[in-house]
mmCIF file of C-alpha atoms in Angstrom:
data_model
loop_
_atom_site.group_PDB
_atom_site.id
_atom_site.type_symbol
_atom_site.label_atom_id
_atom_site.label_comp_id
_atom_site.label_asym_id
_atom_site.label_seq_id
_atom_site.Cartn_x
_atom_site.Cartn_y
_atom_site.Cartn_z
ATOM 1 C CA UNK A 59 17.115 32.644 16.821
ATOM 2 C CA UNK A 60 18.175 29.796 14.846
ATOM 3 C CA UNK A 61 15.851 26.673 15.060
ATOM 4 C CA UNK A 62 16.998 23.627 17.089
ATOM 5 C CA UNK A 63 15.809 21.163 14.089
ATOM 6 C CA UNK A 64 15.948 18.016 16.685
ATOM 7 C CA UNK A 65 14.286 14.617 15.588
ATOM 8 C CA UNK A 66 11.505 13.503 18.167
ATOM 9 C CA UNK A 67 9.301 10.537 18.180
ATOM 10 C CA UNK A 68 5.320 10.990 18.347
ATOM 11 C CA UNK A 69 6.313 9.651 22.344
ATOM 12 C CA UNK A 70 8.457 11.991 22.642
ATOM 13 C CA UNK A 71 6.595 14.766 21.759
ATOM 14 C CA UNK A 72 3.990 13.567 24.081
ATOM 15 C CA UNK A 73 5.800 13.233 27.361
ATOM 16 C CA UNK A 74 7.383 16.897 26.679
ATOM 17 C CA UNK A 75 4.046 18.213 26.872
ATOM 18 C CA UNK A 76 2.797 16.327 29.398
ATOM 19 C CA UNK A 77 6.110 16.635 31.527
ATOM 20 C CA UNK A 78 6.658 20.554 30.345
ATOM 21 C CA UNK A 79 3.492 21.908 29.240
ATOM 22 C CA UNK A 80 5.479 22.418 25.689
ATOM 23 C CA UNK A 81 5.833 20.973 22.383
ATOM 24 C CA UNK A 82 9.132 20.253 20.455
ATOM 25 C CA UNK A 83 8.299 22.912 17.926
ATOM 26 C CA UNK A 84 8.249 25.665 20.775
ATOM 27 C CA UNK A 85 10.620 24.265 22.544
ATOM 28 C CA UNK A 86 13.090 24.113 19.342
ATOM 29 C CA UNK A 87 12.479 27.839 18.668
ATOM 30 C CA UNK A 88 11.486 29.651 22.185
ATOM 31 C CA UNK A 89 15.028 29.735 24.555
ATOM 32 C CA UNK A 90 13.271 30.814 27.416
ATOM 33 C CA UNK A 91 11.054 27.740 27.770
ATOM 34 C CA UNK A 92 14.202 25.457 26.799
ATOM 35 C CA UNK A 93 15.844 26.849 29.401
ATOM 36 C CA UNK A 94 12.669 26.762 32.190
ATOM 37 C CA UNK A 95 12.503 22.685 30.450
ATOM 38 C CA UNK A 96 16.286 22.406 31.689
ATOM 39 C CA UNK A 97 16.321 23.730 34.643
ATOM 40 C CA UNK A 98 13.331 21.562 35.338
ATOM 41 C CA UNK A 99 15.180 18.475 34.186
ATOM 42 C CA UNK A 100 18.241 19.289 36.402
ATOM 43 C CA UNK A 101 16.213 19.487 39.154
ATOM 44 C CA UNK A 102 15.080 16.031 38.675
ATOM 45 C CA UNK A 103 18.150 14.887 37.583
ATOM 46 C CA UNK A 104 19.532 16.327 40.864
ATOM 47 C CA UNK A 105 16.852 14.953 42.723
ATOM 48 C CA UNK A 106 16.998 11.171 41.439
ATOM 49 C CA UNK A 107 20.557 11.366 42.351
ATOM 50 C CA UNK A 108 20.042 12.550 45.799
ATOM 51 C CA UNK A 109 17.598 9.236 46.575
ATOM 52 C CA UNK A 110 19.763 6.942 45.126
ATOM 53 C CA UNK A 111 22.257 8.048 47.146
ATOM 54 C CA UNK A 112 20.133 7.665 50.165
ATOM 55 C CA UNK A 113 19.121 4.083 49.132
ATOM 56 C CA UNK A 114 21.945 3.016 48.972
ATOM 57 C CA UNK A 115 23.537 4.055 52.277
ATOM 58 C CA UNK A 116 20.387 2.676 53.465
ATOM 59 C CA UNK A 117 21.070 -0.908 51.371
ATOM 60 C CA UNK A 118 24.748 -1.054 52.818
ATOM 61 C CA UNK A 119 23.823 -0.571 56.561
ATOM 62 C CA UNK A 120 21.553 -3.298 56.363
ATOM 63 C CA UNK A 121 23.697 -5.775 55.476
#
């Protein structure tokens, strides 16, 4: 498998292992934790969606 070669800060480095358990360099060259990473971050994409959603119905029925 080809290598990802992304450019990451030091910050970014740090919040991928502390949000994935993973560094860049693994993450650039091991596609089954990129994927578990992605799936991960869907799900919290999906999930931040889902309570904005819900704050704002709540936001336009109070007014």
């Amino acid at each position: 498998m080809e290598k990802l070669n992304l450019n990451y800060t030091p910050e970014m480095e740090k919040a991928m292992h502390q949000n994935h358990g993973v560094n860049f360099t693994e993450y650039e060259m091991n596609v089954e934790k990129r994927m578990k990473v992605e799936r991960e971050r869907e799900k919290s994409h999906e999930q931040s969606m889902k309570l904005i959603a819900e704050l704002q119905q709540d936001i336009h029925r109070d007014m």
